[in-house]
XYZ file of C-alpha atoms in Angstrom:
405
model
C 47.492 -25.055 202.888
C 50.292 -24.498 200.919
C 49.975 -25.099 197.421
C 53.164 -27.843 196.297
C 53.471 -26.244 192.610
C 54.357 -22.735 193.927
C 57.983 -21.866 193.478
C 60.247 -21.887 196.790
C 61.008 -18.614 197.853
C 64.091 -17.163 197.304
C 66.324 -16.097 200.756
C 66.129 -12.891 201.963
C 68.495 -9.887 202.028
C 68.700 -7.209 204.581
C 71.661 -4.793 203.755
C 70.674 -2.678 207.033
C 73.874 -2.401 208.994
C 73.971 -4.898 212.505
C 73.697 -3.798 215.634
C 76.658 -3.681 218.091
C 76.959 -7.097 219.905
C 76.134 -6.750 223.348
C 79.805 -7.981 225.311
C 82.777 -7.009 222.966
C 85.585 -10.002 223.284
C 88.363 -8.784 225.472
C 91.421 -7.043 223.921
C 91.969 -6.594 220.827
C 89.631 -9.218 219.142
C 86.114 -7.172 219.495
C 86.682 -6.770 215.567
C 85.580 -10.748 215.137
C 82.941 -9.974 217.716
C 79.614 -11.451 215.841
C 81.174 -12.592 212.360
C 80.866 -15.576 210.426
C 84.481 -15.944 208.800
C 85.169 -19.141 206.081
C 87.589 -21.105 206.830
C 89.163 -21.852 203.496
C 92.285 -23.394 202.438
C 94.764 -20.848 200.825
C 94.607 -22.553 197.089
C 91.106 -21.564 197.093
C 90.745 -18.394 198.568
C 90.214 -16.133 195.600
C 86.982 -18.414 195.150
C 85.494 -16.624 197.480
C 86.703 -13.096 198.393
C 84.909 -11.630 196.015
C 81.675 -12.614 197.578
C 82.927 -11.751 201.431
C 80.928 -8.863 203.151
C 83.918 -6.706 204.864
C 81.656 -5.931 207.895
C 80.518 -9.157 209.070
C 82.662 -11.774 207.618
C 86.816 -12.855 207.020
C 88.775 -15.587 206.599
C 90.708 -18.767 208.723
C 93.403 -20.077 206.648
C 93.972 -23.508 207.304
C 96.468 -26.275 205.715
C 99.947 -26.085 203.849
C 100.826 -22.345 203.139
C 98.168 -20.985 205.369
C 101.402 -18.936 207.061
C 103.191 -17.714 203.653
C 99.159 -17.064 201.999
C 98.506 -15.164 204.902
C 101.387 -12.586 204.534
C 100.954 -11.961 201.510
C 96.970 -11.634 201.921
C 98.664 -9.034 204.207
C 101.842 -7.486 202.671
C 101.248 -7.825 198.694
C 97.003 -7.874 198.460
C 96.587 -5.243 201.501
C 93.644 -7.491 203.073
C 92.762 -5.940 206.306
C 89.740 -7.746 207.298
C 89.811 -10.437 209.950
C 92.321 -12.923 209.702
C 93.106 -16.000 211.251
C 95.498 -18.589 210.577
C 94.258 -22.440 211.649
C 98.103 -25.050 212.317
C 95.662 -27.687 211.832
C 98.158 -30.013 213.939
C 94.851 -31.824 215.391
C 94.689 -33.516 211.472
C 97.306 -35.437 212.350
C 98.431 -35.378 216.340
C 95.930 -36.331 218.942
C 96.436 -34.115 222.025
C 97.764 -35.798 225.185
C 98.263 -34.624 229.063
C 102.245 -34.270 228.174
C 102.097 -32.991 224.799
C 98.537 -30.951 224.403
C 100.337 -28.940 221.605
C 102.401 -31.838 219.831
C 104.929 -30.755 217.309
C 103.784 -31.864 213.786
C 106.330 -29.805 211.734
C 109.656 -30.105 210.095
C 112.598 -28.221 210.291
C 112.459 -27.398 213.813
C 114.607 -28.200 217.077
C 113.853 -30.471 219.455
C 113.727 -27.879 222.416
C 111.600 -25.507 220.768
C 107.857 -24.832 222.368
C 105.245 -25.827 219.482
C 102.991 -23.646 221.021
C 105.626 -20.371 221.349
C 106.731 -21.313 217.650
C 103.328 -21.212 216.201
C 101.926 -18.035 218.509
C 104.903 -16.165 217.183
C 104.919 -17.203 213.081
C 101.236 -16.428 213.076
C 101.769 -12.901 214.849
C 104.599 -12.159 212.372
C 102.635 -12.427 209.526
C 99.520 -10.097 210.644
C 96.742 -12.160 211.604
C 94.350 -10.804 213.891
C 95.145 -12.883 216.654
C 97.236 -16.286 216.808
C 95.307 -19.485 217.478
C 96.744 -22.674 219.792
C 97.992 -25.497 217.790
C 96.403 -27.778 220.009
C 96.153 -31.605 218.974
C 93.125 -33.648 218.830
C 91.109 -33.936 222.155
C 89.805 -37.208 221.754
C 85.848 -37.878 223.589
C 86.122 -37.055 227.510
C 90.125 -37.472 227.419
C 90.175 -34.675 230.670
C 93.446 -34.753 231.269
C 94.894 -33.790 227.613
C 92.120 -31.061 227.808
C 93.205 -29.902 231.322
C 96.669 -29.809 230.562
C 96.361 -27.744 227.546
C 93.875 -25.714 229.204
C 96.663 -24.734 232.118
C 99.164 -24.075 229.517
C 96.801 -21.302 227.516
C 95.759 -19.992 231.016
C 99.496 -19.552 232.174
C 100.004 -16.963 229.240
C 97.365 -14.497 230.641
C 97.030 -13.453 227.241
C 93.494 -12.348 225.865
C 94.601 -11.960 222.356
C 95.204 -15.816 221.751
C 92.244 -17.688 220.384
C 92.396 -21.266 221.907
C 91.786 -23.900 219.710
C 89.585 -26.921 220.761
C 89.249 -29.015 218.410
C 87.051 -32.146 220.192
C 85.622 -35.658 219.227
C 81.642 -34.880 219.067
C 81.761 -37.793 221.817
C 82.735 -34.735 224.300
C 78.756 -33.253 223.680
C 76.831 -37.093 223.817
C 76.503 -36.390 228.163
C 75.916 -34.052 230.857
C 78.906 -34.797 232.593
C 81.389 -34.544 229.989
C 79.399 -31.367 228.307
C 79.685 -29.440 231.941
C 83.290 -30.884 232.232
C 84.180 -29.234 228.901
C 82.664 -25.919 230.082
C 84.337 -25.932 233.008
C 87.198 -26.002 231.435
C 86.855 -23.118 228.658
C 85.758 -21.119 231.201
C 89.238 -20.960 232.890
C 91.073 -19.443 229.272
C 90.729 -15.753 229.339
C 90.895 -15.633 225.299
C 88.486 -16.013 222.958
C 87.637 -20.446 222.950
C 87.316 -21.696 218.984
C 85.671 -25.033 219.109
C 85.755 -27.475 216.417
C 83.960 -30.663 216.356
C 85.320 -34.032 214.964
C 83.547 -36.850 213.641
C 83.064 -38.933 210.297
C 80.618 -36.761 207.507
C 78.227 -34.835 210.230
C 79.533 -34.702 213.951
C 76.437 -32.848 215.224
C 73.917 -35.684 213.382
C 75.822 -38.407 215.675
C 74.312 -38.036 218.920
C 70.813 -36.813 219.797
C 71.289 -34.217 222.050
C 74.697 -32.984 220.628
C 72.815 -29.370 219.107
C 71.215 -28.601 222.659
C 75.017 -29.231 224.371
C 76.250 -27.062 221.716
C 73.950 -24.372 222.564
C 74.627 -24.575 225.749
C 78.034 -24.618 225.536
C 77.978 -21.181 223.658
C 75.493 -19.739 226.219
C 77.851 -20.684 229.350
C 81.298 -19.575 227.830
C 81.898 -16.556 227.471
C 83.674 -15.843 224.466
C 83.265 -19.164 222.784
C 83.277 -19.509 218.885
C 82.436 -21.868 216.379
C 84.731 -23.062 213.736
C 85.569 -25.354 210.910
C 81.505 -26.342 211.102
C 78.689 -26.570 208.424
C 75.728 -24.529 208.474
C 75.352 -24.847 212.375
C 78.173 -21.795 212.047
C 74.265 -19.754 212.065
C 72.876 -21.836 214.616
C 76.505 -20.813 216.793
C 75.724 -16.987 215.908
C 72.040 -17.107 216.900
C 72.935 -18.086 220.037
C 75.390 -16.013 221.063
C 78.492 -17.531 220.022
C 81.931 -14.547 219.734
C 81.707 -15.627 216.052
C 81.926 -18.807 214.018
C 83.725 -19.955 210.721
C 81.984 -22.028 207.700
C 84.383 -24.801 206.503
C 84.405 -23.274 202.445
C 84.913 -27.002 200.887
C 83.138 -30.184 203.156
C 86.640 -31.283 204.201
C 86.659 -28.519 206.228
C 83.283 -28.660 207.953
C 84.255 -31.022 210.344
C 87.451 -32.941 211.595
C 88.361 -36.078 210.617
C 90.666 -38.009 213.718
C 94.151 -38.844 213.451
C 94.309 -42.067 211.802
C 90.613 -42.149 210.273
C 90.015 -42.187 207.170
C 87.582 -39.463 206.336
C 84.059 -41.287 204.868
C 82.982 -39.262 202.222
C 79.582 -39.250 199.608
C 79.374 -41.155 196.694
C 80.720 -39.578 193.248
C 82.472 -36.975 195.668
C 85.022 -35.671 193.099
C 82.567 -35.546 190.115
C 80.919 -32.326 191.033
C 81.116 -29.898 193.726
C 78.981 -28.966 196.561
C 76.009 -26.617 196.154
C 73.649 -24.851 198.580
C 70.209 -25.332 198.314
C 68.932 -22.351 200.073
C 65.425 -23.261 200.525
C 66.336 -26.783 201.762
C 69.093 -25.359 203.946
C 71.467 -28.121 202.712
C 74.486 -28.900 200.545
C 73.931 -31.433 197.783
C 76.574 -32.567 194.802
C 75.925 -30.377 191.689
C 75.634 -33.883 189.975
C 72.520 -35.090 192.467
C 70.361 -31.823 191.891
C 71.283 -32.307 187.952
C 69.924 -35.563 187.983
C 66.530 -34.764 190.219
C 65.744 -32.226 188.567
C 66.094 -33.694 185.052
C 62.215 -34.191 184.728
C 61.419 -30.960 185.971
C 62.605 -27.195 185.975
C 65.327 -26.406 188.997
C 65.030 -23.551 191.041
C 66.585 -19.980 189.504
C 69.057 -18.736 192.322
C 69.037 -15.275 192.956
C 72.137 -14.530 194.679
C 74.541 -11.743 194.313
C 76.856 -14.716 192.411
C 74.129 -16.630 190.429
C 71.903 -12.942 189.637
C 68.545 -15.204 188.575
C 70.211 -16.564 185.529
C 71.714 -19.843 186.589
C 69.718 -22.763 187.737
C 70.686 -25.044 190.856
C 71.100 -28.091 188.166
C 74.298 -25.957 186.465
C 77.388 -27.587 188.677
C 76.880 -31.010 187.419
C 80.232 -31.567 187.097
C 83.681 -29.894 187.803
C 84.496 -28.928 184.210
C 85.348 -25.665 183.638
C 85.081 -22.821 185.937
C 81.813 -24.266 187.617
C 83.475 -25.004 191.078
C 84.864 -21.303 191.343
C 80.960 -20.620 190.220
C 79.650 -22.831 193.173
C 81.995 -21.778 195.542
C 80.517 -18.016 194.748
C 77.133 -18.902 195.236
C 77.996 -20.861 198.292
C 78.974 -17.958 200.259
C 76.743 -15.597 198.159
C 73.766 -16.982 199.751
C 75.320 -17.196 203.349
C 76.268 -13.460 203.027
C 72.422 -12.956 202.443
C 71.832 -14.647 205.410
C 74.435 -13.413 207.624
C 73.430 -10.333 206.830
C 69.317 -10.796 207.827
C 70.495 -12.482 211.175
C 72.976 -9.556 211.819
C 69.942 -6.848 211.302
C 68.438 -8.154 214.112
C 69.194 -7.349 217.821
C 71.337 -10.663 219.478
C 69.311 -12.781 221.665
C 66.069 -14.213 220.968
C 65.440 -12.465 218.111
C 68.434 -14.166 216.213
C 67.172 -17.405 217.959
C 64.026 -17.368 216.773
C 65.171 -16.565 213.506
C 67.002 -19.115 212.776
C 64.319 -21.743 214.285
C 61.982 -20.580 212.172
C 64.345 -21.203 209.020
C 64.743 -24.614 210.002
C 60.983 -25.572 210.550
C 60.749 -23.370 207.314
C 63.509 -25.642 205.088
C 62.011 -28.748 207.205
C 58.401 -28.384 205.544
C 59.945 -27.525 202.266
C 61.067 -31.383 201.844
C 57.685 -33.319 200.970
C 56.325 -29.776 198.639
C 59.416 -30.076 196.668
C 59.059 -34.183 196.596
C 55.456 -33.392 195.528
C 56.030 -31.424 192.786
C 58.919 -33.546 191.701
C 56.109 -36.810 191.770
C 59.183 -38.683 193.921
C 58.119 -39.132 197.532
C 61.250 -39.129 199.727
C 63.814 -37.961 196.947
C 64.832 -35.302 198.916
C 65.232 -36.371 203.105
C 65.494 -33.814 205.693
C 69.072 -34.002 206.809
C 69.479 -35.549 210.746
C 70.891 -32.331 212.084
C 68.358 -29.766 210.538
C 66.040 -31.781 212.087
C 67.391 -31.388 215.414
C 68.074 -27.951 215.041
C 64.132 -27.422 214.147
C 63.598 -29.087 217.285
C 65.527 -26.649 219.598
C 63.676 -24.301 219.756
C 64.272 -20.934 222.015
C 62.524 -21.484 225.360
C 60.037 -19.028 225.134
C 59.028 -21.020 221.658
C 58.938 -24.552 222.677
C 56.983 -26.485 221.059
C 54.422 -29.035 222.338
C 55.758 -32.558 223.455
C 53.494 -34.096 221.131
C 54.716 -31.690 218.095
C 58.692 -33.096 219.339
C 57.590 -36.831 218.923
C 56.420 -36.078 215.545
C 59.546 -34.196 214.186
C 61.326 -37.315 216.019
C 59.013 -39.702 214.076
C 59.832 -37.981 210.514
């Protein structure tokens, strides 16, 4: 039995370099083969370079400027790590059988390809390889997805990462989930999903983590970005690599026309990790449970055991650049652990047993703060704690329970 007054362990580091991923993406991309990139927007990205591991990780800049930040990442700050650039144009066009790559920008002609444009700005300015500009593929709208799909197919081109950014509602069934594979599986490129849906697409539907397993294990090349931590869950699986949204606007996608929902006091503090709980709470909410009682000491590469998980509880100062550090200091730790080990069901098991891990944490740490159910296990960890790997599964009856709780 564990005892509830211990201290929660801190996450592990493995600095041993990863193996070589079994099936290297086709052309040129095998260098984002097995990464976890952030996907940042260009204002912040000197937040977290610093704490970026050049072998496993990079950056997807995404928003206003991503282009111009991009060269000069390139040209004036010699960056040669991975680099993608994200148009974003699913923020505010939705995708539709005659226009699967609408034209949000300014400035341009009318007879100009949106899709030509953007390919060739994003391989002027150095990324690694140019993603689709694809608009929003709203749930189980096949023929917007089909007729983008053709268009991407038609360029025979393996170096262009195809963007699909789709409502969560494409992962709720087994039709639509085997329709959607279908059709990734006729791009020849590398396939970067993104999933849209108010605060936490993959809590929305039950069986939306087992679809996006699945959806990973069936297409080849498929990627994960602009996601939360399920950008692990991706990896373990066998995802080409996957991209952590570095600020919670860009962990999921918001539709065209929706306003995004967001937590309450959102602007008064930013978002922290808690690695033992595997979850990101406001620097203002640990601050104020923890005001009874000592917070955990982080021992990150950022936070070095001398800053507490109560210290962001608000954005004065420099203490969002100090988050954002310990943000990605703490994923680095982890990206490097699940890297160590050989893909497959190693990784898979890994990463289960973190979840059940940070799933039992929740009622020691409520004990020892003497506040039953201060701190509730998030929808999606919960489901990812249920899938296991096959050869892992756990009992029906131990299912119902994590169901139950």
């Amino acid at each position: 039995m564990i005892d509830p007054s211990a201290p929660l362990p801190r996450p592990r580091s493995d600095l041993t370099e990863p193996p070589d991923a079994p099936q290297a993406l086709p052309g040129a991309l095998p260098v984002l083969q097995g990464r976890l990139l952030l996907h940042v927007s260009p204002a912040r990205v000197g937040f977290f370079r610093p704490q970026l591991d050049a072998g496993r990780s990079g950056l997807v800049l995404c928003g206003p400027n991503a282009l111009q930040q991009a060269r000069r990442l390139r040209r004036a700050e010699q960056f040669s790590g991975p680099l993608l650039v994200d148009a974003a144009v699913y923020e505010v066009r939705a995708a539709s059988e005659e226009e699967p790559f609408p034209d949000a920008s300014e400035g341009t002609f009318g007879f100009d390809d949106p899709l030509a444009v953007s390919l060739a700005e994003q391989r002027a300015v150095g990324v690694t390889a140019p993603m689709t500009p694809t608009g929003y593929l709203h749930a189980e709208d096949s023929d917007a997805l089909k007729s983008a799909v053709r268009r991407v197919a038609a360029l025979d081109d393996a170096q262009v990462v195809f963007a699909a950014p789709v409502d969560v509602g494409w992962l709720r069934e087994e039709d639509s989930v085997r329709q959607l594979i279908a059709c990734l599986r006729l791009v020849p490129g590398p396939k970067a999903l993104m999933l849209g849906g108010q605060m936490d697409p993959l809590a929305r539907h039950p069986r939306a983590v087992d679809h996006l397993r699945r959806i990973v294990t069936e297409v080849p090349g498929a990627a994960l970005l602009r996601t939360d931590l399920a950008a692990f869950g991706a990896l373990a699986a066998g995802a080409a690599f996957t991209a952590f949204g570095a600020g919670s606007k860009l962990r999921h996608i918001v539709a065209p026309g929706q306003k995004a929902e967001t937590s309450k006091n959102f602007s008064t503090s930013p978002h922290v990790l808690f690695p033992e709980l595997m979850h990101f709470f406001l620097g203002k909410t640990l601050a104020d449970r923890f005001a009874g009682a000592a917070a955990p000491v982080c021992g990150c590469a950022a936070c070095e055991e001398v800053r507490a998980l109560d210290s962001f509880a608000s954005n004065a100062g420099d203490r969002q650049a100090r988050a954002a550090a310990h943000n990605v200091a703490v994923m680095m730790e982890w990206l490097r652990t699940l890297t160590a080990l050989a893909p497959g069901s190693a990784r898979q098991r890994w990463w289960h047993e973190r979840c059940l891990d940070a799933v039992g944490r929740y009622p020691l740490l409520n004990a020892r703060l003497l506040q039953p159910n201060r701190f509730k296990v998030p929808p999606q960890l919960k489901r990812w704690a249920l899938a296991a790997p096959a050869e892992a599964a756990p009992p029906q009856a131990d299912a119902r329970d994590y169901r139950r709780s």
